[in-house]
Structures are given as structure tokens and as C-alpha cells.
Coordinates of C-alpha atoms (C1' of nucleotides) in Angstrom, one line a residue:
Chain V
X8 CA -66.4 54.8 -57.4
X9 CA -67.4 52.8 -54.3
X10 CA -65.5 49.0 -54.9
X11 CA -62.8 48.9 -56.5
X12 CA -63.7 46.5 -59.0
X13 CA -67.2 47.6 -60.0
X14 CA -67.2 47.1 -63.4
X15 CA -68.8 50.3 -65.1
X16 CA -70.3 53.4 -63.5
X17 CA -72.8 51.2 -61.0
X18 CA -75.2 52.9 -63.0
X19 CA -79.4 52.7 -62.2
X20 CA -79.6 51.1 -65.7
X21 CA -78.9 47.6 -64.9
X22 CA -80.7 44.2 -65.6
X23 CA -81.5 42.1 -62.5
X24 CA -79.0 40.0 -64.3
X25 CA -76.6 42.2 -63.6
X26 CA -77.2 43.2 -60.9
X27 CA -77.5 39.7 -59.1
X28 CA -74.0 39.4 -60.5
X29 CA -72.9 42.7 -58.2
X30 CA -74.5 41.5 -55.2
X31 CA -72.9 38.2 -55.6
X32 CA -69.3 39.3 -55.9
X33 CA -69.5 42.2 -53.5
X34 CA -71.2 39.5 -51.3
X35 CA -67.7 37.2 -51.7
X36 CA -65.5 40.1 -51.8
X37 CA -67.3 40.6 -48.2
X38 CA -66.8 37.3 -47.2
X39 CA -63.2 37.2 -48.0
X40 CA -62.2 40.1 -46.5
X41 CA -63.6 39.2 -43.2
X42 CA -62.1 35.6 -43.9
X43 CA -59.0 37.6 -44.6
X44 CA -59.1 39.3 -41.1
X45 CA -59.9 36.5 -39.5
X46 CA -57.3 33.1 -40.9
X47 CA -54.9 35.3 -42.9
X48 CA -53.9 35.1 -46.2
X49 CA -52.2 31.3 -46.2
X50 CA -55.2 30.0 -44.6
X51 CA -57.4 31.9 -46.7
X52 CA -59.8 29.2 -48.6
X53 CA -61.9 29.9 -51.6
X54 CA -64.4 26.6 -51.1
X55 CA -64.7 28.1 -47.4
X56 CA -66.4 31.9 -48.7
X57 CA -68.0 29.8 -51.4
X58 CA -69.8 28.1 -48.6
X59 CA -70.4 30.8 -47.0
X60 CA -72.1 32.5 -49.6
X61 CA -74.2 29.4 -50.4
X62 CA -72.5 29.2 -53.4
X63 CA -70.3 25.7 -54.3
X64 CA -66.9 26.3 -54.9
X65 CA -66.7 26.1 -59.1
X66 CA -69.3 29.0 -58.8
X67 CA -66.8 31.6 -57.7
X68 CA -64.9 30.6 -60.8
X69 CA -67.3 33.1 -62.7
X70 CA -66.3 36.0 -60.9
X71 CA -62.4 35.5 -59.8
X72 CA -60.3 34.1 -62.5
X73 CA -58.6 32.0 -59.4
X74 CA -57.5 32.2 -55.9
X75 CA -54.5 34.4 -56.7
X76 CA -56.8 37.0 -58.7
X77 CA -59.4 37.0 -55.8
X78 CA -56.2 37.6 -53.5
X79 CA -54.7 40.4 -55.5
X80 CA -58.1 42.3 -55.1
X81 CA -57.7 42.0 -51.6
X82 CA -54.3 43.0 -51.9
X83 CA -55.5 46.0 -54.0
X84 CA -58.0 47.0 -50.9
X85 CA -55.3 46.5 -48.4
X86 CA -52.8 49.4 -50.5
X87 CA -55.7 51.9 -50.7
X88 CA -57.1 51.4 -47.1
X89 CA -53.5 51.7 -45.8
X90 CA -53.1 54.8 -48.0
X91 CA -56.7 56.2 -46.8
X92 CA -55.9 55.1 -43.5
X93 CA -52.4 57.9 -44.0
X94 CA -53.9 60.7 -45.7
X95 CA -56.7 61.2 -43.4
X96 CA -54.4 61.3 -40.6
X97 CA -51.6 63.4 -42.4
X98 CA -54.2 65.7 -43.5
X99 CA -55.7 67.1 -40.3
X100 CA -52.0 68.5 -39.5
X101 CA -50.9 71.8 -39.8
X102 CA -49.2 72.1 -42.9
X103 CA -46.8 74.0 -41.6
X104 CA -45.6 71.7 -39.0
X105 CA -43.6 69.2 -41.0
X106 CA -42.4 67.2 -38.1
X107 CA -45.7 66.7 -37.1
X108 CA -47.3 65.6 -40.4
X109 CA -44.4 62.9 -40.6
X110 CA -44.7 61.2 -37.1
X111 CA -48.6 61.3 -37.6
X112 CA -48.4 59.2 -41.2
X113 CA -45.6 57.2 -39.6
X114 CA -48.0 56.5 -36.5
X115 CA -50.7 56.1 -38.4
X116 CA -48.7 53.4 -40.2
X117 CA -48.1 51.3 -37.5
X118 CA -52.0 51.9 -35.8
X119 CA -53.2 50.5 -39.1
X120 CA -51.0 47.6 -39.3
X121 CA -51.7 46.6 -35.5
X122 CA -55.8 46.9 -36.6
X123 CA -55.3 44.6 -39.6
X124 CA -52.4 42.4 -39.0
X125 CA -53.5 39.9 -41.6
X126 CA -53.6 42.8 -44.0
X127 CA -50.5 44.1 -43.4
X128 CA -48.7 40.3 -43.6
X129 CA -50.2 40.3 -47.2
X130 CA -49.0 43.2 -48.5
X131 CA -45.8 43.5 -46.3
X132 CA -45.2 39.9 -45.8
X133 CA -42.9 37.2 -46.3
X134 CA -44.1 36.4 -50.9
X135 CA -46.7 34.1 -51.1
X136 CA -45.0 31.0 -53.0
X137 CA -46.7 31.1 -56.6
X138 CA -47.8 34.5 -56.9
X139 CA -46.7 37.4 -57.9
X140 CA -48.2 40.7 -57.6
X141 CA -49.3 42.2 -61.2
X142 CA -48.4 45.7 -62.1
X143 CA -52.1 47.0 -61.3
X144 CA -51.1 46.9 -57.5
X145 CA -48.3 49.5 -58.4
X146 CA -50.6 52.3 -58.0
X147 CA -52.1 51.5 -54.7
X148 CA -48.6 50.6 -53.2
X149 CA -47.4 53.6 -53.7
X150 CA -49.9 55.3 -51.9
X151 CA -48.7 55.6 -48.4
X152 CA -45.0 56.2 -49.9
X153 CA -46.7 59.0 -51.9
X154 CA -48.3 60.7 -48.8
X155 CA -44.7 60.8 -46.8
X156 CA -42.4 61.6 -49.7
X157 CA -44.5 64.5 -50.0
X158 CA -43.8 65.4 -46.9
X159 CA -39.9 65.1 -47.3
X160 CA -40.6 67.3 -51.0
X161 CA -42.3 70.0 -49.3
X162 CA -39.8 70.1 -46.5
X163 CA -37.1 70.3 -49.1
X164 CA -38.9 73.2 -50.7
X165 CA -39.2 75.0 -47.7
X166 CA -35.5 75.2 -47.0
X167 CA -34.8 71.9 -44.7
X168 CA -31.7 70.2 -45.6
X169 CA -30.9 67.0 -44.2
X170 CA -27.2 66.0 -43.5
X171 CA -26.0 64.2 -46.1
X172 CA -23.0 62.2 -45.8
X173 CA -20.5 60.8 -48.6
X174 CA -21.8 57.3 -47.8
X175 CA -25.7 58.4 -48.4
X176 CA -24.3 60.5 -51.5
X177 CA -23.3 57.2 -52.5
X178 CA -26.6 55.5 -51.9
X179 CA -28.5 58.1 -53.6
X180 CA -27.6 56.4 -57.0
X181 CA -29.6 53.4 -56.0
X182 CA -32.8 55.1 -55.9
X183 CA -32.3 57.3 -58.9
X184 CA -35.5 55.6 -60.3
X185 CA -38.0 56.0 -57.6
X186 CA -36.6 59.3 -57.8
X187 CA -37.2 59.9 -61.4
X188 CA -40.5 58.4 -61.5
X189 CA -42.2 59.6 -58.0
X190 CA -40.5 62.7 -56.4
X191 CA -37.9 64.3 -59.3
X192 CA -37.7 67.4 -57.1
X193 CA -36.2 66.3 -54.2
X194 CA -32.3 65.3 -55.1
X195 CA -31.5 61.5 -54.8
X196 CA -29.4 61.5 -51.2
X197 CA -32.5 63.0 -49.7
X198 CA -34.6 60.5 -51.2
X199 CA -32.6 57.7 -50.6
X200 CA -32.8 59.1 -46.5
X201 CA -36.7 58.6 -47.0
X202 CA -36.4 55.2 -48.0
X203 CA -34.3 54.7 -45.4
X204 CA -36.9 55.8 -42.9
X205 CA -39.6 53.9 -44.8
X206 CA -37.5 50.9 -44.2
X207 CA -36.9 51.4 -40.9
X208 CA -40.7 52.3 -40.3
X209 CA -41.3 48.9 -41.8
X210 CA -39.1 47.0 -39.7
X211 CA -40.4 47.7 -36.4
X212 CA -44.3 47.9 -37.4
X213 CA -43.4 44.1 -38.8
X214 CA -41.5 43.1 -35.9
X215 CA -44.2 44.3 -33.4
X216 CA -47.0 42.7 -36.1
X217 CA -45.4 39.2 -36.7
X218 CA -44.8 38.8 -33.1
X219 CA -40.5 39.0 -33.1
X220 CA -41.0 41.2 -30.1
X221 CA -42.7 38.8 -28.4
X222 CA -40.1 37.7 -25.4
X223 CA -38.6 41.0 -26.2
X224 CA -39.7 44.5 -26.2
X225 CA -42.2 45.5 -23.5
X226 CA -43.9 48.4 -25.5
X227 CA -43.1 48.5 -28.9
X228 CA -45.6 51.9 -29.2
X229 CA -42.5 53.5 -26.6
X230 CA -40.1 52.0 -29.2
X231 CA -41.4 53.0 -32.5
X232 CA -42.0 56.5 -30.7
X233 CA -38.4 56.9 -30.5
X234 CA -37.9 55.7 -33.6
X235 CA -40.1 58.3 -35.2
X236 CA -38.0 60.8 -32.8
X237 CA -34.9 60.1 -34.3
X238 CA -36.0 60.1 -37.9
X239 CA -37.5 63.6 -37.7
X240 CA -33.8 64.6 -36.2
X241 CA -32.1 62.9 -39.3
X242 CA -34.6 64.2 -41.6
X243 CA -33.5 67.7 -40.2
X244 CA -37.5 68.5 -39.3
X245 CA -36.3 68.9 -35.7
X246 CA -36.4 66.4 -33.0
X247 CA -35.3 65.3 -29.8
X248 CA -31.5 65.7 -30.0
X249 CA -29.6 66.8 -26.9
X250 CA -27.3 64.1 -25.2
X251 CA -27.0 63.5 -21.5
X252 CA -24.2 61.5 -22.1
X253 CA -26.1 57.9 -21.8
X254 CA -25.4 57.2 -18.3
X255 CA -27.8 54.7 -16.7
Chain X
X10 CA -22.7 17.2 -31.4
X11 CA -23.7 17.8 -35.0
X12 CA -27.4 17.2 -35.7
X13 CA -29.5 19.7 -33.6
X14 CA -31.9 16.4 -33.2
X15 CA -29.6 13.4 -33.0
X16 CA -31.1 12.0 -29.9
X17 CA -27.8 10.9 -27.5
X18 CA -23.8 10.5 -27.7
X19 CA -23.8 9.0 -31.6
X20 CA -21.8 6.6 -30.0
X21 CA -21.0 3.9 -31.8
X22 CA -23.1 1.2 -29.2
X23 CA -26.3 1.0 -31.8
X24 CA -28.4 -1.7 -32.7
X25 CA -29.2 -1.9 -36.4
X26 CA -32.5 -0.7 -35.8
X27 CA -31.4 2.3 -33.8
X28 CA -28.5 3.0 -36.9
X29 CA -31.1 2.7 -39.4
X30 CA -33.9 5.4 -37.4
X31 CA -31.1 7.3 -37.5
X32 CA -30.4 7.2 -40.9
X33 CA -33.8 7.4 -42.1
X34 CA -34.6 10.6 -40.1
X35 CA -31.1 12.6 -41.0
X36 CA -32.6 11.8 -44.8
X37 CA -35.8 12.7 -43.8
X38 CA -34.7 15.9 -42.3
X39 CA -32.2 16.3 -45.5
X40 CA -34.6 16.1 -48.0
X41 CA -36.7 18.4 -45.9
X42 CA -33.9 21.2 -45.9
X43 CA -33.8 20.9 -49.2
X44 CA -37.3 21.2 -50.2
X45 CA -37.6 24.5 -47.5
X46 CA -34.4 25.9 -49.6
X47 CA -36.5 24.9 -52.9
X48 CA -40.5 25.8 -52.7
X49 CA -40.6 27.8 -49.3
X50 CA -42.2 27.3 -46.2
X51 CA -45.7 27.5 -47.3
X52 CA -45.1 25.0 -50.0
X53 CA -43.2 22.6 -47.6
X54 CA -45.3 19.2 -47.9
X55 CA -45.0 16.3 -46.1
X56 CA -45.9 13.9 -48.9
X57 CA -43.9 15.1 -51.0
X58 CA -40.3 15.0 -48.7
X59 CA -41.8 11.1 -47.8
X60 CA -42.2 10.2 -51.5
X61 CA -38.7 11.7 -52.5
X62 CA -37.1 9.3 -49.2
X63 CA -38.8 6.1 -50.8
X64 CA -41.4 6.5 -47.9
X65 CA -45.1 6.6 -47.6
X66 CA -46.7 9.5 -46.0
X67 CA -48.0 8.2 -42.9
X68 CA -44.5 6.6 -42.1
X69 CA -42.9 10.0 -41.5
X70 CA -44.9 10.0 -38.7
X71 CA -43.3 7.5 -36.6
X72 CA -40.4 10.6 -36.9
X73 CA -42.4 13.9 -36.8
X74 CA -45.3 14.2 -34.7
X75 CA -46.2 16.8 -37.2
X76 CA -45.5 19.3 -40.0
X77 CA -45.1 21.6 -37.7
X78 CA -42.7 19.4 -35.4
X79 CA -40.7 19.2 -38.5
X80 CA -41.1 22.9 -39.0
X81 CA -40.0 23.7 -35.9
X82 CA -36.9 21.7 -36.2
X83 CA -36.1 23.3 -39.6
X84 CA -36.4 26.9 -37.5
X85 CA -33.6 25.8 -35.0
X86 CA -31.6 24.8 -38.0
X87 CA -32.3 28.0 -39.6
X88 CA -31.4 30.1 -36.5
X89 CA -28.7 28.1 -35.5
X90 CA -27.2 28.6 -39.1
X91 CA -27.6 32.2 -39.5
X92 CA -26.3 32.2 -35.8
X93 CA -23.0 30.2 -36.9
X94 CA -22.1 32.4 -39.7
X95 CA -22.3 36.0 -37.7
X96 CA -20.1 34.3 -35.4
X97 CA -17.5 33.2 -37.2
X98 CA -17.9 36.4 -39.6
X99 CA -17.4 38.3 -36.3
X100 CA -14.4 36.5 -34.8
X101 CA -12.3 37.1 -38.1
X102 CA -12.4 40.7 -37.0
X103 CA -10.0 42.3 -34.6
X104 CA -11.4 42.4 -31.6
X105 CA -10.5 46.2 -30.6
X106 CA -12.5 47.3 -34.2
X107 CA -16.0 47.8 -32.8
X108 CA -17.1 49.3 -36.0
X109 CA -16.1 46.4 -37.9
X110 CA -16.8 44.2 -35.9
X111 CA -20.8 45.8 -35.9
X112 CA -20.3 46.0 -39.4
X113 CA -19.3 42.4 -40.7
X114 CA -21.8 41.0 -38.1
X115 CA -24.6 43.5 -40.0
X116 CA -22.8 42.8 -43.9
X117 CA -22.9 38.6 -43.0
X118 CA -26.5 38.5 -41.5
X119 CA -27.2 40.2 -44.8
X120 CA -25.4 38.1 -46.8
X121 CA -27.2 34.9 -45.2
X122 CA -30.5 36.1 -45.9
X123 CA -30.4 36.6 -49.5
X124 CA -28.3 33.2 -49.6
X125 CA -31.1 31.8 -48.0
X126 CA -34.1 33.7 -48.3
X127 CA -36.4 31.3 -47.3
X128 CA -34.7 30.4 -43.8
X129 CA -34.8 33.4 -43.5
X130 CA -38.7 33.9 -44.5
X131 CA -39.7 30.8 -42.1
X132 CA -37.5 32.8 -38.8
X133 CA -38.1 36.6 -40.0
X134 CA -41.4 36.4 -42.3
X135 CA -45.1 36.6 -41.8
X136 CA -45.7 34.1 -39.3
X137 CA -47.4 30.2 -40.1
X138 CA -51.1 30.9 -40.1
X139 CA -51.6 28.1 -36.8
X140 CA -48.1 27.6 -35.9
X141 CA -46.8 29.2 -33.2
X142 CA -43.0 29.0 -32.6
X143 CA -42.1 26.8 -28.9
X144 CA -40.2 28.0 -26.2
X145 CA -37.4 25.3 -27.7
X146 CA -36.5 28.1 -30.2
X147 CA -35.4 31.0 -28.0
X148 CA -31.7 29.9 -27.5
X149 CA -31.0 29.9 -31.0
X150 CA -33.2 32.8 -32.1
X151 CA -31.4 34.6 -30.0
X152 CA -27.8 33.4 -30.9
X153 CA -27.7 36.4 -33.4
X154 CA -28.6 39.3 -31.2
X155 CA -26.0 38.1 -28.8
X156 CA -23.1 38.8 -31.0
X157 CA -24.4 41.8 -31.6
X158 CA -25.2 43.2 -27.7
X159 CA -21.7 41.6 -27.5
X160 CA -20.3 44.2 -29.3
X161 CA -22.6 46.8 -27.9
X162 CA -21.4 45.0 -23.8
X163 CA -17.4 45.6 -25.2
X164 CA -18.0 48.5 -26.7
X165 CA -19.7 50.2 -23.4
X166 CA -17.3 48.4 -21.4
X167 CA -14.6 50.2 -23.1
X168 CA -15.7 53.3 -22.7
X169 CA -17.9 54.7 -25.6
X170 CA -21.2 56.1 -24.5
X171 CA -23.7 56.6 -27.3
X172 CA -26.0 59.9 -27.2
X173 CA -29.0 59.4 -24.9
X174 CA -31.8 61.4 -25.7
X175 CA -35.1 62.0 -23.3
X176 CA -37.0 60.0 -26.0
X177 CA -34.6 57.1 -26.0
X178 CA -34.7 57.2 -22.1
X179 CA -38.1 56.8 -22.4
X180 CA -37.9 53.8 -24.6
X181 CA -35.3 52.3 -22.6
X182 CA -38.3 51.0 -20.4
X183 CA -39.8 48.9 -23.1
X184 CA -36.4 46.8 -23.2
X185 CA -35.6 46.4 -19.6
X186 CA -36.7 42.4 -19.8
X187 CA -34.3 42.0 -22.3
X188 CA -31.4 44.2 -20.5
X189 CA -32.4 41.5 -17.6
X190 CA -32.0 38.4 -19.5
X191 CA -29.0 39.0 -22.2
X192 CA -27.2 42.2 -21.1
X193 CA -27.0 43.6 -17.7
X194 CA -24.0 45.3 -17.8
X195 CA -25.3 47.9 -20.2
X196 CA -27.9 50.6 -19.2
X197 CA -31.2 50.0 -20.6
X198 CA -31.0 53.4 -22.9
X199 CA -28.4 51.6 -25.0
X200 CA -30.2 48.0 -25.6
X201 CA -32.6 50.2 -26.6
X202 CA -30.6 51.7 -28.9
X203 CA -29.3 48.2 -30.1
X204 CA -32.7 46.7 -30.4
X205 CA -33.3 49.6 -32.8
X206 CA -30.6 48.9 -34.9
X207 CA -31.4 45.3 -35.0
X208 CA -34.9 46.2 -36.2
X209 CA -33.4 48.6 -39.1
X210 CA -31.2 45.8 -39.8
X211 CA -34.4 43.7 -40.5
X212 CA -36.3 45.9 -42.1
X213 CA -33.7 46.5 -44.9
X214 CA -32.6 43.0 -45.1
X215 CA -36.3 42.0 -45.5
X216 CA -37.3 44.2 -47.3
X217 CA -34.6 43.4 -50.3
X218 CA -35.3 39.4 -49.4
X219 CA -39.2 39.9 -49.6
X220 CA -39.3 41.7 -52.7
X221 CA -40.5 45.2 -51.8
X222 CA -37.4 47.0 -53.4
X223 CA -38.2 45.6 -56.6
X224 CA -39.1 48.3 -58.9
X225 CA -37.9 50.8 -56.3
X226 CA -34.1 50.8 -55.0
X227 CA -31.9 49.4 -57.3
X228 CA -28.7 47.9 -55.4
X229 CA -30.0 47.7 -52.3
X230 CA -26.3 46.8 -51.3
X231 CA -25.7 50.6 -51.0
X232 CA -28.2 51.6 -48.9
X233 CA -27.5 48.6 -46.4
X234 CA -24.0 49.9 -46.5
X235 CA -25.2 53.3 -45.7
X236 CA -27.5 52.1 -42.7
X237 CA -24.5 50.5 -41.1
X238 CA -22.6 53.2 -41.6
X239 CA -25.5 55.4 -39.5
X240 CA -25.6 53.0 -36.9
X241 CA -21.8 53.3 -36.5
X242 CA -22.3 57.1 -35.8
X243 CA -25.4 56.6 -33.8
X244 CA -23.9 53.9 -31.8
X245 CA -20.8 56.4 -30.9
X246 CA -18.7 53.5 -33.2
X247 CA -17.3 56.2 -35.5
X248 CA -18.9 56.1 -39.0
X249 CA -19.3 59.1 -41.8
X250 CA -21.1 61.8 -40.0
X251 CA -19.2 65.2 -42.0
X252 CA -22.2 66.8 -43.5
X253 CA -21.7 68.9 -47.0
X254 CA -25.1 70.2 -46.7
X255 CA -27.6 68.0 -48.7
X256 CA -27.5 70.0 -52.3
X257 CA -27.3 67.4 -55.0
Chain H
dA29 C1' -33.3 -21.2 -28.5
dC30 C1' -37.8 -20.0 -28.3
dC31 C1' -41.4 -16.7 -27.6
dA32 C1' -43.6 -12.3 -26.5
dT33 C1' -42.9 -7.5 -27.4
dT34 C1' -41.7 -3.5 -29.9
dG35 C1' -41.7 -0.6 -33.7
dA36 C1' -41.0 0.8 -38.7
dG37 C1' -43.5 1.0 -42.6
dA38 C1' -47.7 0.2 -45.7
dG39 C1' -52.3 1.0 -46.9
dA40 C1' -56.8 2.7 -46.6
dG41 C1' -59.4 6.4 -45.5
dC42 C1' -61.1 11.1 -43.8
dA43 C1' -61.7 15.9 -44.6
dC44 C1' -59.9 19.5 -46.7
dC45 C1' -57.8 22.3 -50.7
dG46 C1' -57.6 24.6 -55.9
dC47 C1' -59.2 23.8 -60.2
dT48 C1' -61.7 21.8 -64.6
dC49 C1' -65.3 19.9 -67.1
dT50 C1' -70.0 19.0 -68.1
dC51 C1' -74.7 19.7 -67.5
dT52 C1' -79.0 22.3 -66.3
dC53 C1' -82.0 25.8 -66.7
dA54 C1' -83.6 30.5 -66.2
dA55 C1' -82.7 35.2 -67.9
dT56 C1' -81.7 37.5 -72.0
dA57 C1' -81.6 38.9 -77.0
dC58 C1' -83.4 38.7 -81.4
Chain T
dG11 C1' -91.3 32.3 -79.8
dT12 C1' -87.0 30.7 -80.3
dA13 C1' -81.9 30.8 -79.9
dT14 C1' -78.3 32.2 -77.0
dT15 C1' -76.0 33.4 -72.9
dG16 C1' -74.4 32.7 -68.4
dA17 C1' -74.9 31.5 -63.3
dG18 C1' -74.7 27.8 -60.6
dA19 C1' -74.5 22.7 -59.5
dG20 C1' -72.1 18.4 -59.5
dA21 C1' -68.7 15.1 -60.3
dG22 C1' -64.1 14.5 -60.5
dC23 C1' -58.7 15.0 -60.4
dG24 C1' -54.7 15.4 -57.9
dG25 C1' -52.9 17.4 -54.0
dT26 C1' -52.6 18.2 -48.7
dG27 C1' -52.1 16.8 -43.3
dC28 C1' -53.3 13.4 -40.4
dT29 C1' -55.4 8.9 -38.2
dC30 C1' -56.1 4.1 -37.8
dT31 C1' -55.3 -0.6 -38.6
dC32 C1' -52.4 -4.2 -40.2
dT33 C1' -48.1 -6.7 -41.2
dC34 C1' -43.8 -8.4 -40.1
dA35 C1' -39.0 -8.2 -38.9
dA36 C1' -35.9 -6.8 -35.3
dT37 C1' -35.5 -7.0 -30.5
dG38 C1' -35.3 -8.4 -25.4
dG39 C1' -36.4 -11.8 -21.8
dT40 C1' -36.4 -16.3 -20.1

DNA sequence: ACCATTGAGAGAGCACCGCTCTCTCAATAC
DNA sequence: GTATTGAGAGAGCGGTGCTCTCTCAATGGT
């Protein structure tokens, strides 16, 4: 229950064949994650945690089918510890104080991403040329998603009802399947307003992570604070809404 | 005037020599934008643009002092290109229409990105693992965001005054080197507000271009359409903000 | 017009990469 | 005790970016 690909129940029962074998691959897995954190996942070079491991390079073919399975178990890792990384922090809020469970996740989001940049570019990133994430990630992506939907699904419950305009009516359709499949009790505008602010979540933890703020914003943390302000307003869990007319 | 790189006038005072460097490296750099529209980034090799011009390897260095010279080149394209297009998408529209004008700008930069997805990933993806983008590049990375602050300059200039909450005020700080260099004729609470809406901009238009909508919003059109219509009404441009109460 | 210089391209080579194939040899199963 | 399994080594293939040396034609100066 510890890795997340131990094979069987890590059982006592094991012979020292075996268990060499789990030390090995835990071992590389250990490796590559650290390799991971450190060059990112373009740079990231099989002979290199081979060598590392005092293994050569054809020896790593017994435990990771090839570079893209070994990658896709790091992707797997990333998901989870992102989705850890969310429920942790969502769950020490009231859970009363909506508001307050969303802006934690959200900041949680964006601490995480900052703490494991590499990480986030492999799961968030610009597609890594050949590969193609299998269905088994599907699970673990939806983690985080899971954690603030639920959030949006128990605000629903309790009464809140976000504005909903004819254009997000309108949007609504276009999400009809994430509806069906991950929060059927929420209607379809509301959830397409999530997505929206999972989008928008996204786009400023990536801008601030792969450096487009660079030349730009001073303190993206001031930035995405706002951001979080304004997306409890729209969400209707109340927010920082009174003008002052925008003069400078 | 037409090559980002051709060195002086393109006069027509060349020696042979000169006409055929020219030559070589507009083929070099042609094959090159191909191959970047082909395989990616990532997968852009050297070799394998010399081969296709008839050219060994090491030859294309007497043009590029490296791959990520030519990189960097193909980014100013890139920029330059998505640039040209919300220009001219912008200039179609009357210039009184704010809200057009915001929206065409938002609909074309769009449009560009899934026409040219991996343009877009080498300017807006996951940066290169040891690349890191020169000062050259800042004109035409910022071409873009000036049409839009354009807008957002006319549109304060002519009266409209988008709410300002505490919050935003706040973030208005994080933006004030930007306000400095691009817009100072409009208060720093509303680049903030446009840097947001840049940002959301991105993270939808990535978002559909990297793949993460995938099994998740299906026409992703819709909800772009939706987010400009929000940042119309946020932006005091007029957009959909009647409410009907949210019950599906 | 001749000669020295310049520069484009070829070629070999270095260190790296992912991956495959064969071989060895110890741990395992019978 | 013997046959089988499997982890690891090693060589090798084709690919990458990049460097260095060499050739040789186009060029510029006298």
C-alpha cells in the first residue's frame, strides 16, 4: 500500500529473489524521481539512473518495459502526491466554511506546483512528443479535480447558487460528460463554472511555474490571491466584491 | 523587411557567395519551420533538417551557432506570427467595439494556437530543459499583450472604469513594472485586471492545445466563448451578466 | 593577372541517448 | 542433483548535439 507499483501485498513471505528485485526497482524509482526533480522530464535519462544505481542501462529493461512506462509511473506519483498534497490541506478546514476550503485547495495547488516544478511540467506540460498517457493515469488525475468539485457539490447542496448566464447555460453542454461521470449532482452550467476556475487556476500556477511571468508580474502569490478572490465571488461562496470605482 | 534574420537591406548589391548563404539559410530555416510544425520542439533535430537541405550536419553550423540559436530564431518567428494575426484580426474590427475588438483578439489568438499547436507549445509550453529564452525575444513576445492593453488603454481612455476591488488593489502592486514599461496611462488596478485575463486566456487555450480537456470538456469552443464573454463583464466591456439563478 | 585569404561544406570523431540481442551464472524449482 | 528461470553484463545499432580538421572554390588586394 506503500509504492504504487508494489506488485502484491509486500508481504513477509518473499524469496531474497524477490525481494532483491523490490529493492532494485524502488532503488530506480528513487533515483528517477530525484533525477526527475532535478533535469526534468525531457532531460530525464534512463542510462544516467542506471548508472547511478550501478546498474548498466539494458538492466532496467527488466523492470520498466521502456523510458515512457518508467515515465508514466512518475507521472502516476506526480497525480497522487498533487492530490495528497490537496486533501490534506482541504481537510483541516471547517467544513462549513466553503470559501475557505476552495482558496486553501486552490493555494495548495499552486504551493505544490512551485515545490516541484518539474513535476507539475510533466503532468501539466506542454505533451511529451511520442507518448501518450495510458488510461491507468485517469484515476490519479482526477484527484485534485475530485477534491474541489466536491467542494462546488457540497456548496450546491447547501443552497449556494452561482450566477449563471445564457452564455455559461450554453457551455454547460460541453461538459455534460465530466458531469455524468464525476459530479451528476451538481447541474452542468455549475460544473462547466468549475472547470472554468480549474482552468484559470491552471493558467496562472503555469505561467508563474514555466517562467512567462518572468519580466512581468512582480508577485505572482499577490496575483493568484486575487484570482482565488474573484473565483469564490463567481462561485457565489462570497468574496471580495465591492467596487471603488477603479480609480488609480 | 521580410525574414526576421536576413542580415541587411536584401539589396540587390550581392556577391554570389553572399546570394547563395542566403539561400541556403532561408532553406535551412524553412525546412526547420517545417519540421517544428511536424515532430515538435522536443523532437526538432539538427541532423535531420541538414540531411533533408542536402547538407551534412556539422555544416549547419557555419549558420547556427546552435540548436538553440535556431530555437531561438524559430520563437521570434513564432511570436512574431501569432503577433501578426491578432493584429490584423483586431484592425478588421470597428474601432469604437471594445468588446469585439477584446473578443476577436481572444477568438484569433485561439484560433492560432490550435492551428499551430506547436508554436505555440515552444512560446507557451513547459520550458526547454537548458534553454533559456534571450532578451532578443521580449519585443515580439510581447507584440500580443500590446494589442490587448491597447484595448484595455482605449477602452480606459474612453471612459469605462472596471470594478476595483481591495483584493485587485492589492494585486495591482505585483504589475506595476509592467504598467511602467507597456501601459502608463492606465492605473495599475486595471493591468492587473488585464494580466488576469491574459492568464485565463492561456490557460484555456492551453489547456485544449496540450490535451488536458481530452476526456473531459467536449467542445472546448464553448467554454472559450463563455470566458470571453466574462471578461467582457469583468472588464466593464458589456458581456452577458443577467443571472436566471443557476437551476438546471 | 596572380596570389593570399576567406569561408562553405565534408568527414571523422566524441560523448551521449533509447533500445535489442546474446551470453553468463547464480538463485530457484523439481 | 539437475533443469529452469531470471538478473545483470556486454556489445552493438541508429540516433542526437557538437568540435575539429581538412579541402577547395570564391573572394579581395596588389
Amino acid at each position: 500500500m506503500e509504492s504504487v507499483s508494489t506488485p502484491e501485498v509486500a508481504a513477509g513471505a518473499m524469496t531474497p529473489r524477490q525481494l532483491a528485485r523490490e529493492r532494485t526497482k524502488r532503488e530506480l524509482l528513487s533515483v528517477a524521481r530525484r533525477h526527475l526533480r532535478e533535469v526534468g522530464p525531457a532531460a530525464l535519462s534512463l542510462r544516467a539512473i542506471a548508472r547511478e544505481c550501478g546498474l548498466v542501462s539494458s538492466a532496467v529493461y527488466r523492470y520498466f518495459e521502456s523510458r515512457d512506462a518508467l515515465l508514466t509511473v512518475l507521472i502516476l506519483e506526480a497525480y497522487d502526491d498533487l492530490g495528497v498534497h490537496a486533501e490534506a490541506a482541504e481537510r483541516l478546514v471547517d467544513r462549513g466554511d466553503l470559501g475557505q476550503r476552495f482558496a486553501r485547495t486552490a493555494q495548495e495547488m499552486r504551493a505544490w506546483a512551485l515545490k516541484n516544478p518539474h513535476q507539475y511540467a510533466l503532468i501539466y506540460g506542454s505533451p511529451v512528443p511520442g507518448y501518450a498517457a495510458p488510461q491507468i493515469t485517469v484515476p490519479s488525475a482526477a484527484r485534485v479535480g475530485t477534491v474541489l468539485f466536491g467542494i462546488l457539490g457540497d456548496a450546491y447542496a447547501s443552497g449556494v447558487r452561482p450566477l449563471v448566464t445564457p452564455a455559461l447555460r450554453e457551455a454547460g453542454g460541453a461538459v455534460s460528460q465530466l458531469q455524468r461521470d464525476y459530479c451528476p449532482e451538481i447541474p452542468e452550467p455549475v460544473v462547466a463554472l468549475g472547470v472554468e476556475s480549474w482552468v484559470r487556476l491552471h493558467g496562472a500556477i503555469s505561467f508563474e511555474v514555466f517562467g512567462q511571468f518572468n519580466q512581468m508580474v512582480a508577485s505572482p502569490g499577490d496575483l493568484y490571491a486575487f484570482i482565488i478572490d474573484e473565483e469564490l465571488a463567481r462561485l457565489g461562496f462570497g468574496g471580495g466584491a465591492e467596487s471603488d470605482g477603479g480609480t488609480p
